[in-house]
Coordinates of C-alpha atoms in Angstrom, one line a residue:
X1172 CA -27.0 8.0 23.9
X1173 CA -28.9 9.3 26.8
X1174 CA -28.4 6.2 28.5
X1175 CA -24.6 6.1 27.7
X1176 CA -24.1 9.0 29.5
X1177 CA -26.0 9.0 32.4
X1178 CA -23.7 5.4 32.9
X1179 CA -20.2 8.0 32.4
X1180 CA -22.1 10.3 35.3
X1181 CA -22.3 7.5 37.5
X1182 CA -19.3 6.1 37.1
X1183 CA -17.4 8.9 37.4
X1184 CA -19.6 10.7 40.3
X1185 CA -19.6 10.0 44.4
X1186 CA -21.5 11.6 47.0
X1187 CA -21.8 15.2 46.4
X1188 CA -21.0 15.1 43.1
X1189 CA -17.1 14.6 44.0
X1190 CA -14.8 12.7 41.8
X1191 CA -13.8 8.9 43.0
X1192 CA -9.8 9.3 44.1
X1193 CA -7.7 7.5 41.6
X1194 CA -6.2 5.9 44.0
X1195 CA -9.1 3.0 44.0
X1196 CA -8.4 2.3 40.4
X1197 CA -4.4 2.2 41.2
X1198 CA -5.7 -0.4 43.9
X1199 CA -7.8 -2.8 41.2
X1200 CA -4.7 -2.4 38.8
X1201 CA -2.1 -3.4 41.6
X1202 CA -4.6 -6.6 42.4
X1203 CA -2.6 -9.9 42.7
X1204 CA -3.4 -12.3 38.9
X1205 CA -4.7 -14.9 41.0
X1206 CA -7.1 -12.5 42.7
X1207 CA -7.9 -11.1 39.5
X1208 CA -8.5 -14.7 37.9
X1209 CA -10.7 -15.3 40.6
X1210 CA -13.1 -12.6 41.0
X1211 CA -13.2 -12.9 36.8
X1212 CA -14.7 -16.2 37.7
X1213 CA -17.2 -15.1 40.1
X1214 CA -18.5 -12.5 37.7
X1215 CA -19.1 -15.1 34.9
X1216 CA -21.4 -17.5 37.2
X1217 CA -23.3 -14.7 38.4
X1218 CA -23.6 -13.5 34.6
X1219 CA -24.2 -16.9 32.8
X1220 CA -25.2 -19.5 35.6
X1221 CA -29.1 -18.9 35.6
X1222 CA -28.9 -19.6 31.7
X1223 CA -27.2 -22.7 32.0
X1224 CA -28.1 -24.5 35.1
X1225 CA -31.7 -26.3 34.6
X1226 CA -34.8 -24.5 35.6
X1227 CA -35.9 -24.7 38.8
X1228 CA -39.2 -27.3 39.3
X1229 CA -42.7 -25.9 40.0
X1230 CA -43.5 -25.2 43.5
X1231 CA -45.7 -27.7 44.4
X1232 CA -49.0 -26.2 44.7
X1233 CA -50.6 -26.2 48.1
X1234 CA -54.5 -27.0 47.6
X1235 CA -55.8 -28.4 44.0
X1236 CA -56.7 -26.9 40.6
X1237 CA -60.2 -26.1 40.4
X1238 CA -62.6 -28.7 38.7
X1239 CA -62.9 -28.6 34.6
X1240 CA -66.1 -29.0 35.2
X1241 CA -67.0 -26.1 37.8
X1242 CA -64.9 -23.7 35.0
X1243 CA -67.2 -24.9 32.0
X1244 CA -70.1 -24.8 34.0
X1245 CA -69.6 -21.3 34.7
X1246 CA -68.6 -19.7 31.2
X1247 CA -71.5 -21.1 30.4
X1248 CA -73.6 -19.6 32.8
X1249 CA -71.7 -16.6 32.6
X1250 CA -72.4 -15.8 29.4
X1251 CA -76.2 -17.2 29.3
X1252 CA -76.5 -14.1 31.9
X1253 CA -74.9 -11.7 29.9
X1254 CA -77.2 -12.3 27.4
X1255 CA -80.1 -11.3 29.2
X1256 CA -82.2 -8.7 28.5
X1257 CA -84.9 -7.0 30.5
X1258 CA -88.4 -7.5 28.5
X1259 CA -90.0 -4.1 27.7
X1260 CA -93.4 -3.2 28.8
X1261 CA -95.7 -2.5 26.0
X1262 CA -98.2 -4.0 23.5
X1263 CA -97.7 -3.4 19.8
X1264 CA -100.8 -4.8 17.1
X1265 CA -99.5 -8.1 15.7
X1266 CA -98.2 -7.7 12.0
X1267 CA -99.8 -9.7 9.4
X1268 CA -97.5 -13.2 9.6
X1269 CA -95.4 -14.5 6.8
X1270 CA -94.2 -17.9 5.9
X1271 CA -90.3 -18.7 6.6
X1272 CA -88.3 -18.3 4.9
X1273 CA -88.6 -15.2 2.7
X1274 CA -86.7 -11.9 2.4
X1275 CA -88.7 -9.3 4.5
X1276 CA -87.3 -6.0 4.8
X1277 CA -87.0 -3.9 8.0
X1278 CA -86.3 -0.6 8.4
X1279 CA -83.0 1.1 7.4
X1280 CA -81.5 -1.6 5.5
X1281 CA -81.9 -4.9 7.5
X1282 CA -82.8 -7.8 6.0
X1283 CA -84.6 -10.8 7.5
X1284 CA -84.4 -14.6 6.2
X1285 CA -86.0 -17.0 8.8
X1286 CA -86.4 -17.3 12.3
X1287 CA -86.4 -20.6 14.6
X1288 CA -86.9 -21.4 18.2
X1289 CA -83.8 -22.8 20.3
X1290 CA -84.7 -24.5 22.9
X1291 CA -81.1 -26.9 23.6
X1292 CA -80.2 -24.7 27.2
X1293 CA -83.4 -26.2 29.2
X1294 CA -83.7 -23.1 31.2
X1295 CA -82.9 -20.3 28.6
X1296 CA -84.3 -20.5 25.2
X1297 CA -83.7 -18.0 22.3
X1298 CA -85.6 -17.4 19.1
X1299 CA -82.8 -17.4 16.0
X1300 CA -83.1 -14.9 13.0
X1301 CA -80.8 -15.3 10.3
X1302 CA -80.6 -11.7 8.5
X1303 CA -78.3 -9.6 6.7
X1304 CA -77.3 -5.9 7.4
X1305 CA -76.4 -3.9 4.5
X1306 CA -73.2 -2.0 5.1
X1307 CA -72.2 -0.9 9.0
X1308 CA -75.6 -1.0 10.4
X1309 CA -74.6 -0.3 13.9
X1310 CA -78.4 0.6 15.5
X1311 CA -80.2 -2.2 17.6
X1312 CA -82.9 -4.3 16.8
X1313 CA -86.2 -5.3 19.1
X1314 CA -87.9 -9.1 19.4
X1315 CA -91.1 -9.2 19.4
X1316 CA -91.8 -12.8 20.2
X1317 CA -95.2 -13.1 20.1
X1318 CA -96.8 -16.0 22.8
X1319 CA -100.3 -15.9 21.5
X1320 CA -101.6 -12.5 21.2
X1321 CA -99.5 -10.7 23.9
X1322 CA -95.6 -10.1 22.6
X1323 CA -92.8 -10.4 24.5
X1324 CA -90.3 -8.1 23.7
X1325 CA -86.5 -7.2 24.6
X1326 CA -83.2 -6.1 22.8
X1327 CA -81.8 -8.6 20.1
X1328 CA -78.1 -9.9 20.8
X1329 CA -76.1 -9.3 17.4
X1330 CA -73.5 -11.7 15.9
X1331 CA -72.0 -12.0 12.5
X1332 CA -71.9 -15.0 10.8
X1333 CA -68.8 -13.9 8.7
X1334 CA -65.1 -13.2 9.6
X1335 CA -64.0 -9.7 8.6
X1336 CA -60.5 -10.9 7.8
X1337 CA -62.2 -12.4 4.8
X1338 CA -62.6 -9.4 3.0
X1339 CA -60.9 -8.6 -0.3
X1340 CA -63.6 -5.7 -0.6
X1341 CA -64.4 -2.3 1.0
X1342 CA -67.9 -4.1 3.8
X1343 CA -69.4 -0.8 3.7
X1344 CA -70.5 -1.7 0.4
X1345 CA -71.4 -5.5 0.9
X1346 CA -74.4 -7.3 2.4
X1347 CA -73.4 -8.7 6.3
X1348 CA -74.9 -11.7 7.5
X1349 CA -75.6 -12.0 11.2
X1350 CA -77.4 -14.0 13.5
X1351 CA -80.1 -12.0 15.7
X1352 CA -81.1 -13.6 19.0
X1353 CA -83.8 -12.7 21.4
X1354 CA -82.9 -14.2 24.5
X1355 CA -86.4 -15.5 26.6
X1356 CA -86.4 -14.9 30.2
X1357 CA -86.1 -18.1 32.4
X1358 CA -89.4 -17.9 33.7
X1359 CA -90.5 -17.8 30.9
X1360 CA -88.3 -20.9 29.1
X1361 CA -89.2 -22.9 31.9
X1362 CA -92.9 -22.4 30.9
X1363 CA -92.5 -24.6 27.4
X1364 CA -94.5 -22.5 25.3
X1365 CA -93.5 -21.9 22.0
X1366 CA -93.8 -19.1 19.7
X1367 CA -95.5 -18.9 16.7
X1368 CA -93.5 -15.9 15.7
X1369 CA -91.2 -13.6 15.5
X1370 CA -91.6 -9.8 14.5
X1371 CA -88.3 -6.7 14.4
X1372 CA -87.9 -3.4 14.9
X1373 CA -85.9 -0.8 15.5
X1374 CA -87.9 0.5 18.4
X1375 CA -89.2 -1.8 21.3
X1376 CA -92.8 -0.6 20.5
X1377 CA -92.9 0.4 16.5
X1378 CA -95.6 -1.2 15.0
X1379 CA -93.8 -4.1 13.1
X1380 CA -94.0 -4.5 9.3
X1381 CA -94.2 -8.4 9.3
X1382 CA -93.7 -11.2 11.4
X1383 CA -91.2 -14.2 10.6
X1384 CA -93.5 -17.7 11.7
X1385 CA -91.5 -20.0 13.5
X1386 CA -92.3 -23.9 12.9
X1387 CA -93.2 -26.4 15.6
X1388 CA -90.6 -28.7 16.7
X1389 CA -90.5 -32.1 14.1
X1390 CA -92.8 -35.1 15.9
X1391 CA -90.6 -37.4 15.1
X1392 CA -86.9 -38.3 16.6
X1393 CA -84.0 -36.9 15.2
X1394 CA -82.4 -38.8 12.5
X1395 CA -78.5 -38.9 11.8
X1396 CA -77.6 -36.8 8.5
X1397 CA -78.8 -33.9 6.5
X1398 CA -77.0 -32.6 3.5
X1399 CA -77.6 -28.5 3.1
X1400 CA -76.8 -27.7 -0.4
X1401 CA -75.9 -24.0 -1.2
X1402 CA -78.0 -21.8 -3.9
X1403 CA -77.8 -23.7 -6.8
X1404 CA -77.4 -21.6 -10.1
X1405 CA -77.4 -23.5 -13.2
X1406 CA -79.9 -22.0 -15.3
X1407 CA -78.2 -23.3 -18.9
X1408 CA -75.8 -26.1 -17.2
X1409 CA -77.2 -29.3 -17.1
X1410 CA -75.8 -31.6 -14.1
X1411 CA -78.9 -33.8 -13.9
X1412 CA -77.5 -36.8 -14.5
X1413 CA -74.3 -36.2 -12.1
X1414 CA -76.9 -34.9 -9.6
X1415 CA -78.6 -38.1 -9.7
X1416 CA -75.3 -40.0 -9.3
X1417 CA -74.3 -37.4 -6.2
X1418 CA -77.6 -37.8 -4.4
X1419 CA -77.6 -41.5 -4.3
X1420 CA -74.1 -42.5 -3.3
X1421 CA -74.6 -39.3 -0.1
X1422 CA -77.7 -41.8 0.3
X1423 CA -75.8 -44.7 0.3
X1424 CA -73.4 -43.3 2.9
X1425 CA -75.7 -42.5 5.2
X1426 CA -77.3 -39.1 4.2
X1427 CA -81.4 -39.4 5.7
X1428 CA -82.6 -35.9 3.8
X1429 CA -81.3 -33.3 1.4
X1430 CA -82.3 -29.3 1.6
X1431 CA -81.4 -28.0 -1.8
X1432 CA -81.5 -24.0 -1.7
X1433 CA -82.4 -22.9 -5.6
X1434 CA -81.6 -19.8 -7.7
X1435 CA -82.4 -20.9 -10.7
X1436 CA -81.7 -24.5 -12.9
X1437 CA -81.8 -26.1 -16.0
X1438 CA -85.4 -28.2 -16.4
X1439 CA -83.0 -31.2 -16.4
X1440 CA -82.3 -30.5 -13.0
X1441 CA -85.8 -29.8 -11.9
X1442 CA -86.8 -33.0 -13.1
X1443 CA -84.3 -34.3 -11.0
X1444 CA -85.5 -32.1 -8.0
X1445 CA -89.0 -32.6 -8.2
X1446 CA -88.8 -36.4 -8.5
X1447 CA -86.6 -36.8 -5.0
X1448 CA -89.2 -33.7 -3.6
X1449 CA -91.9 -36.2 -4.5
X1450 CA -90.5 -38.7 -2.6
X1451 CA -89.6 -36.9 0.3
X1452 CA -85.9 -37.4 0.1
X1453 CA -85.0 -33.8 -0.7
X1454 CA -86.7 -30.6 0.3
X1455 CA -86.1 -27.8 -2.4
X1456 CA -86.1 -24.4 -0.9
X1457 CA -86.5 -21.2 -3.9
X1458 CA -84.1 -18.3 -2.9
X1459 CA -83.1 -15.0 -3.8
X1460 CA -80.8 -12.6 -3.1
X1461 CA -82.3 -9.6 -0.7
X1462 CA -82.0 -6.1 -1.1
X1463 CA -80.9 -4.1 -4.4
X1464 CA -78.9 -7.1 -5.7
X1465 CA -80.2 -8.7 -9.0
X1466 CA -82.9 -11.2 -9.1
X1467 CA -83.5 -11.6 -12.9
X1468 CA -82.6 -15.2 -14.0
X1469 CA -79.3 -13.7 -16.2
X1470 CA -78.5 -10.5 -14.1
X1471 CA -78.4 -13.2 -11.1
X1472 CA -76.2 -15.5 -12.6
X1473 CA -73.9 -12.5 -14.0
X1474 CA -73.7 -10.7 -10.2
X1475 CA -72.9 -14.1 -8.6
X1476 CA -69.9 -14.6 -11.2
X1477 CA -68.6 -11.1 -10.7
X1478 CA -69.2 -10.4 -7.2
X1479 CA -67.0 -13.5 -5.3
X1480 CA -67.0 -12.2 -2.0
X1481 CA -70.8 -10.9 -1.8
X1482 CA -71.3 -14.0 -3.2
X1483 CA -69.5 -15.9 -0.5
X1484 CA -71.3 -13.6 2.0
X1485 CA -75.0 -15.3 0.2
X1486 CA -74.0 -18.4 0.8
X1487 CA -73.9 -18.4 4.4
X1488 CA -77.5 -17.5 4.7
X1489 CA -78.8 -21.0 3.3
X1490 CA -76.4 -22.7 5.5
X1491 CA -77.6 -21.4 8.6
X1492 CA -81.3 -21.5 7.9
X1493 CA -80.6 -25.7 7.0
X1494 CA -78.6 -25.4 10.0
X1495 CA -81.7 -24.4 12.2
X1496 CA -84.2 -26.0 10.4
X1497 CA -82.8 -28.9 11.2
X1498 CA -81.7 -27.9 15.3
X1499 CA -84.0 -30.9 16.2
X1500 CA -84.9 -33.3 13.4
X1501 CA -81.6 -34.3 12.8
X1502 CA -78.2 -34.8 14.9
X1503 CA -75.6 -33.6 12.1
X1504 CA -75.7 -31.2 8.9
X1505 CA -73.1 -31.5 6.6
X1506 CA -73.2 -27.9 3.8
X1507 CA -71.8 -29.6 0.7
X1508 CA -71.4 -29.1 -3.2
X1509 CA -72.9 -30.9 -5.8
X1510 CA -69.3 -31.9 -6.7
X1511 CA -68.0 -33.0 -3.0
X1512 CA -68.6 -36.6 -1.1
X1513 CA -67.4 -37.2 2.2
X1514 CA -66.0 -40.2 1.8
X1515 CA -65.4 -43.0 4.6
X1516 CA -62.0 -44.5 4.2
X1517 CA -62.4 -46.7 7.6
X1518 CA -65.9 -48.3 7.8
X1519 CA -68.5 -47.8 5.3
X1520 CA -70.7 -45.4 6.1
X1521 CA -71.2 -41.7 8.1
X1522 CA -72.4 -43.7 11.0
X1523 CA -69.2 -46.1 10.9
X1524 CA -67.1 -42.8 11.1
X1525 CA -68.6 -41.1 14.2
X1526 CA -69.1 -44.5 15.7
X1527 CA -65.2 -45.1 16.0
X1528 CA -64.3 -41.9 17.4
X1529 CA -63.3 -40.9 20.6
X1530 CA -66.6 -39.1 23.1
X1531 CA -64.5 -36.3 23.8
X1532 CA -64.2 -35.4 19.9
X1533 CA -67.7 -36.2 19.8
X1534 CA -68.7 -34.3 23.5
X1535 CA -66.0 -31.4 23.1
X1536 CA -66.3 -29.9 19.4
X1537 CA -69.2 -28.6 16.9
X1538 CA -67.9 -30.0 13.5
X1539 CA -66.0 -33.3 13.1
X1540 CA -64.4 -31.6 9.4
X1541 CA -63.1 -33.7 6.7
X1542 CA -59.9 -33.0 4.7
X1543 CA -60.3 -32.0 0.8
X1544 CA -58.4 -34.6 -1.9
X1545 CA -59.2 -33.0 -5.4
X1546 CA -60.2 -35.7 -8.3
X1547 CA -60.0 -33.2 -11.4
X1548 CA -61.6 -34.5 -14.6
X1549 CA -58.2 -34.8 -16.6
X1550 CA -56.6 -37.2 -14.7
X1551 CA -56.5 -40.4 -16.4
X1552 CA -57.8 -43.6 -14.7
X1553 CA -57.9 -47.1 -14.9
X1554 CA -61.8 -47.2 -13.9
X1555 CA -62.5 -45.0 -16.6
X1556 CA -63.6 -47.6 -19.3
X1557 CA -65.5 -49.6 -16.7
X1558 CA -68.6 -48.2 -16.5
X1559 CA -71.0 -45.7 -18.3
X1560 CA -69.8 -42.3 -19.4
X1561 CA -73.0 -41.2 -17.2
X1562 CA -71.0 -42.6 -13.8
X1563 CA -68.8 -39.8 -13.0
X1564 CA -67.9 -40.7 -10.1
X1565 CA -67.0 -44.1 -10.5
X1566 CA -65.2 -43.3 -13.7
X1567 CA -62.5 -40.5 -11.9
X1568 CA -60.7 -42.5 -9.6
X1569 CA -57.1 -40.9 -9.4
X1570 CA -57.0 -38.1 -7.1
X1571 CA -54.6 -35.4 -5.7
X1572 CA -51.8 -37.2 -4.1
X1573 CA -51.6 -34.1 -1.8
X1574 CA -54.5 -33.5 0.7
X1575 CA -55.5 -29.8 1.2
X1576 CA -54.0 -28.2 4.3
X1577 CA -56.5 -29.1 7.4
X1578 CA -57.6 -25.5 7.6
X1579 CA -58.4 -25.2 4.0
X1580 CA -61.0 -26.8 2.0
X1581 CA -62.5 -29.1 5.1
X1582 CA -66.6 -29.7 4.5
X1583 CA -67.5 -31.1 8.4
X1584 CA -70.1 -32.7 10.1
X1585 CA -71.6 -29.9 11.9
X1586 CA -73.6 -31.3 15.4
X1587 CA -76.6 -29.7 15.9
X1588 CA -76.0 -29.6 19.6
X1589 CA -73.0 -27.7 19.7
X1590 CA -73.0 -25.1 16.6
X1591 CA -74.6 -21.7 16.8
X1592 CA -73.5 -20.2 13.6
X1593 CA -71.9 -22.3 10.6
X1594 CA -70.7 -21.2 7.4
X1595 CA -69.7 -23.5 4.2
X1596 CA -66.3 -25.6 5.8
X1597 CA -67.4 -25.7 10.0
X1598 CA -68.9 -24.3 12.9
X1599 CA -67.9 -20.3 13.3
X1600 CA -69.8 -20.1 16.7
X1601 CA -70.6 -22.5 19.8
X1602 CA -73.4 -22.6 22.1
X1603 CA -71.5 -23.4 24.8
X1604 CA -67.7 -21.2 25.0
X1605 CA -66.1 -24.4 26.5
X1606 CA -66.9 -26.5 23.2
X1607 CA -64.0 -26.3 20.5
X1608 CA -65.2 -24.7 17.0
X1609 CA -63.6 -28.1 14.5
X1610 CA -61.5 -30.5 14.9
X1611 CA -59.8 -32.2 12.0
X1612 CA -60.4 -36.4 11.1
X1613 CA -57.3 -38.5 9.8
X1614 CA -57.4 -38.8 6.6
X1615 CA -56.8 -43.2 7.6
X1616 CA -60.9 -42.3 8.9
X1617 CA -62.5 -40.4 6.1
X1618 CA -61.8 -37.8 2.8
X1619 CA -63.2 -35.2 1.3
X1620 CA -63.7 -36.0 -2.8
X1621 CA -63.9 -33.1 -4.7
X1622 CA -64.8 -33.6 -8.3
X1623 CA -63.7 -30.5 -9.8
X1624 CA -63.0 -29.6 -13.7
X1625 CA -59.6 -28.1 -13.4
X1626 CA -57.8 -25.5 -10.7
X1627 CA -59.7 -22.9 -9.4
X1628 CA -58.2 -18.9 -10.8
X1629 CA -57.7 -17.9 -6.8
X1630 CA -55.6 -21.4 -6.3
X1631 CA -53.8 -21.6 -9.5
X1632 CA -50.1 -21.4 -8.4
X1633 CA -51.0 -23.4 -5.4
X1634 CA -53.1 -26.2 -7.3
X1635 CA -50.4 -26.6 -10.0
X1636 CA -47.8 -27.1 -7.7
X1637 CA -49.2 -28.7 -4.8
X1638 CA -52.6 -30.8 -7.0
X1639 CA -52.0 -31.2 -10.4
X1640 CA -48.3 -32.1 -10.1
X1641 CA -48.7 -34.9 -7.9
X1642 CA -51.7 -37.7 -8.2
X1643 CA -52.5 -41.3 -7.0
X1644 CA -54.7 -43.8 -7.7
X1645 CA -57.8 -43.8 -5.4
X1646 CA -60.6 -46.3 -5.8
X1647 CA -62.2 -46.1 -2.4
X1648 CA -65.8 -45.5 -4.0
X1649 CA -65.6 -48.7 -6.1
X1650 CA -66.5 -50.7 -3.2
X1651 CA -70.0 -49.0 -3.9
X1652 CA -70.3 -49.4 -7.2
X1653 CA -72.7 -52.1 -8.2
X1654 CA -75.5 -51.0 -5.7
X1655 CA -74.8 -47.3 -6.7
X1656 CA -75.3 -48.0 -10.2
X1657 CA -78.6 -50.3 -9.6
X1658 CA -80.0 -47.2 -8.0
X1659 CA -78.9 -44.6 -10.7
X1660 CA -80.0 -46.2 -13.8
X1661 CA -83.2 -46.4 -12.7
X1662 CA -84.0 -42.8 -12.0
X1663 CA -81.8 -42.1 -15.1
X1664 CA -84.8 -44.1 -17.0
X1665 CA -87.5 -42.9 -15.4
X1666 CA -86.9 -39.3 -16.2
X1667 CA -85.8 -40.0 -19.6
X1668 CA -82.1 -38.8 -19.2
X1669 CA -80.4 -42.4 -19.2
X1670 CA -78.3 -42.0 -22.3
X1671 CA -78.7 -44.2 -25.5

């Protein structure tokens, strides 16, 4: 309205304030037609020309874009700067040191899992310490990286290895998981030394509770694949003979070593366990859950069935301590179920897949992810009466006809040169900003099979429309099928769970 009138004010106002003479509206009135006809014309092009003639080209520019190369090369350094942190002058005693990785408590509710020593920026190294906060911890945190007997301490960088848009629940009541860095000073990177360990506190110079030990870098050279497995909890379920099955066909695709995190399982499955321990194909980690949540066997099982999204917080611990343990030993982690295979639908094995793929998928992103194709246990197939009820796998061979969306359900090949932080489907973080997070395979390259019961309670509109209602026949594991059952019997046997 305001505008309306200030419009009649104009209109109807000259100089001064004095009405226009009507005499100048006679004259437009009296205008010949073809004059009129005319000047209507003009008015239109200058109204609706610029939208319909074609947009002008882009001036040519006079001197050339920068370089990629010069722009990548400096986010990086930009933020390896900002990350800096003057060391502090002071000597703290040297707490008593504790094996990694173990819950150690901190003051005011902080949590510390592991720490490890990151060495991939040659001239600015960081020591990693995968934690959780409980609640909105907002107060800082101190490294003391201790160099011998002399610590060198500065302010830890803070990032969380969870995306608040995830949460269906109130985080001042949750567990956060974050990543704490302590950023090393170039001179002292250049150096070489490393650490033996790692202490925290909330003060530069408090006298530390404990101190995290960091382990020396692997002697030998880093290996393709390793398979980071989530905390199991099966204390009355027994999956030992599908575990046996699922562990040698990940072997057979190219999997070198398996870190299997461990709540609690049925003696089936430590059988199972032990016997790959023993021959150092899989390296079984105990955990628990930090803080006031439950540790009892039952009370465990109970909290983790009850509490999804603390749950799904819990899981992102193990992931990024295989993650690290692994920076240098191997070149990929993959964080998978017991009941997922990634699956190579071109080539044969894990190898075959990255071999065929472009270098700048390879160079420019930290997870190579896989889409999900859901085989659920009540779909009948043709394979089924083939082999032995004990050969899951091989026996489900109708799937999904409907891949999950490619931003749902992906498990990835996470590089260990590129990745700072992970969680269970990809890379969250990057070392370097210029490096893309995931990037998603064809399907005509490689799937995701995910052996699953029936539909999941938080998918079940979507599964039954989009999973259950449409299903093909998939027998792209058969290929493996001989060798993987002359491997699985075998161990079946000699742990006395081959059925009779």
């Amino acid at each position: 309205m305001r505008e309306g009138k200030v419009g009649e004010e104009q209109e109807g106002s000259g100089l001064g304030g004095a009405r226009r003479p009507a005499s100048r509206t006679q004259s437009v009135v009296a205008m010949p037609r073809w004059r009129r006809v005319l000047l209507a014309l003009l008015v239109a092009a200058a109204w609706f020309g610029p939208a319909l003639l074609p947009a002008p080209p882009p001036p040519v520019p006079t001197t050339p874009p920068p370089s990629p190369r010069v722009i990548v090369a400096y986010s990086l350094e930009s933020q390896v700067q900002m990350e800096q942190r003057v060391p502090v002058p002071c000597s703290p005693p040297p707490p008593p040191p504790r094996a990694a990785p173990a819950w150690q408590q901190t003051a005011r509710h902080a949590h510390l899992y592991s720490a490890h020593y990151d060495v991939r920026l040659p001239t600015h190294h960081y020591v990693r310490i995968v934690a959780m906060l409980e609640g909105h911890d907002n107060g800082s945190f101190f490294c003391q990286v201790w160099f011998g007997g002399q610590p060198l301490v500065m302010e830890a960088l803070e990032a969380d290895m969870w995306v608040s848009s995830w949460d269906r629940e109130d985080p001042a009541s949750l567990y956060r998981p974050v990543l704490l860095s302590c950023p090393i000073p170039r001179e002292r990177s250049v150096l070489g030394d490393w650490p033996s360990g790692v202490s925290v506190a909330r003060k530069p110079c408090d006298v530390a509770r404990s101190m995290l030990v960091i382990a020396p870098p692997p002697s030998h050279p880093p290996r393709d694949f390793a398979v980071c497995v989530k905390g199991m909890d099966f204390p009355r379920e027994d999956i030992s003979r599908r575990l046996v099955e699922w562990l040698e066909l990940n072997r057979l695709l190219g999997a070198d070593e398996f870190f299997m995190y461990v709540y609690g399982v049925h003696p089936n499955i430590k059988k199972v366990l032990d016997r790959y321990s023993r021959a150092g194909v899989v390296k079984v980690v105990p955990l628990k859950l930090p803080g006031k949540q439950p540790n009892s066997p039952a009370g465990r099982s109970r909290f983790l069935r009850t509490h999804l999204w603390q749950k799904r917080r819990n899981e992102v611990v193990p992931y990024n301590d295989c993650f690290y343990r692994n920076l240098y030993a191997h070149r990929y982690v993959l964080p998978l179920d017991v009941d997922e295979v990634i699956v190579p639908t071109s080539g044969r094995t894990w190898r075959d897949v990255l071999a065929g793929l472009e270098p700048r998928l390879l160079d420019g992103f930290a997870s190579l992810s896989v889409r999900n194709a859901y085989f659920f246990d009540d779909f009948p197939s043709e394979s089924a009466s083939r082999f032995p009820a004990h050969m899951h796998v091989l026996r489900h061979t109708t799937r999904s006809a409907n891949f999950s969306p490619a931003d749902e359900a992906v498990k990835s090949f996470v590089s260990t040169r590129w990745a700072l932080t992970v969680f269970n489907h990809y890379a969250l973080r990057t070392v370097d900003p210029a490096v893309g997070r995931s990037v998603v395979l064809d399907t005509a390259v490689a799937q995701l099979n995910h052996y699953k019961a029936s539909c999941s309670p938080l998918m079940v509109h979507d599964c039954h429309s989009n999973f259950l209602k449409y299903r093909v026949d998939d027998g792209v594991v058969l290929r493996f099928a001989d060798e993987l059952m002359a491997r699985v019997d075998p161990v079946l046997r000699e742990l006395g769970l081959l059925p009779r």
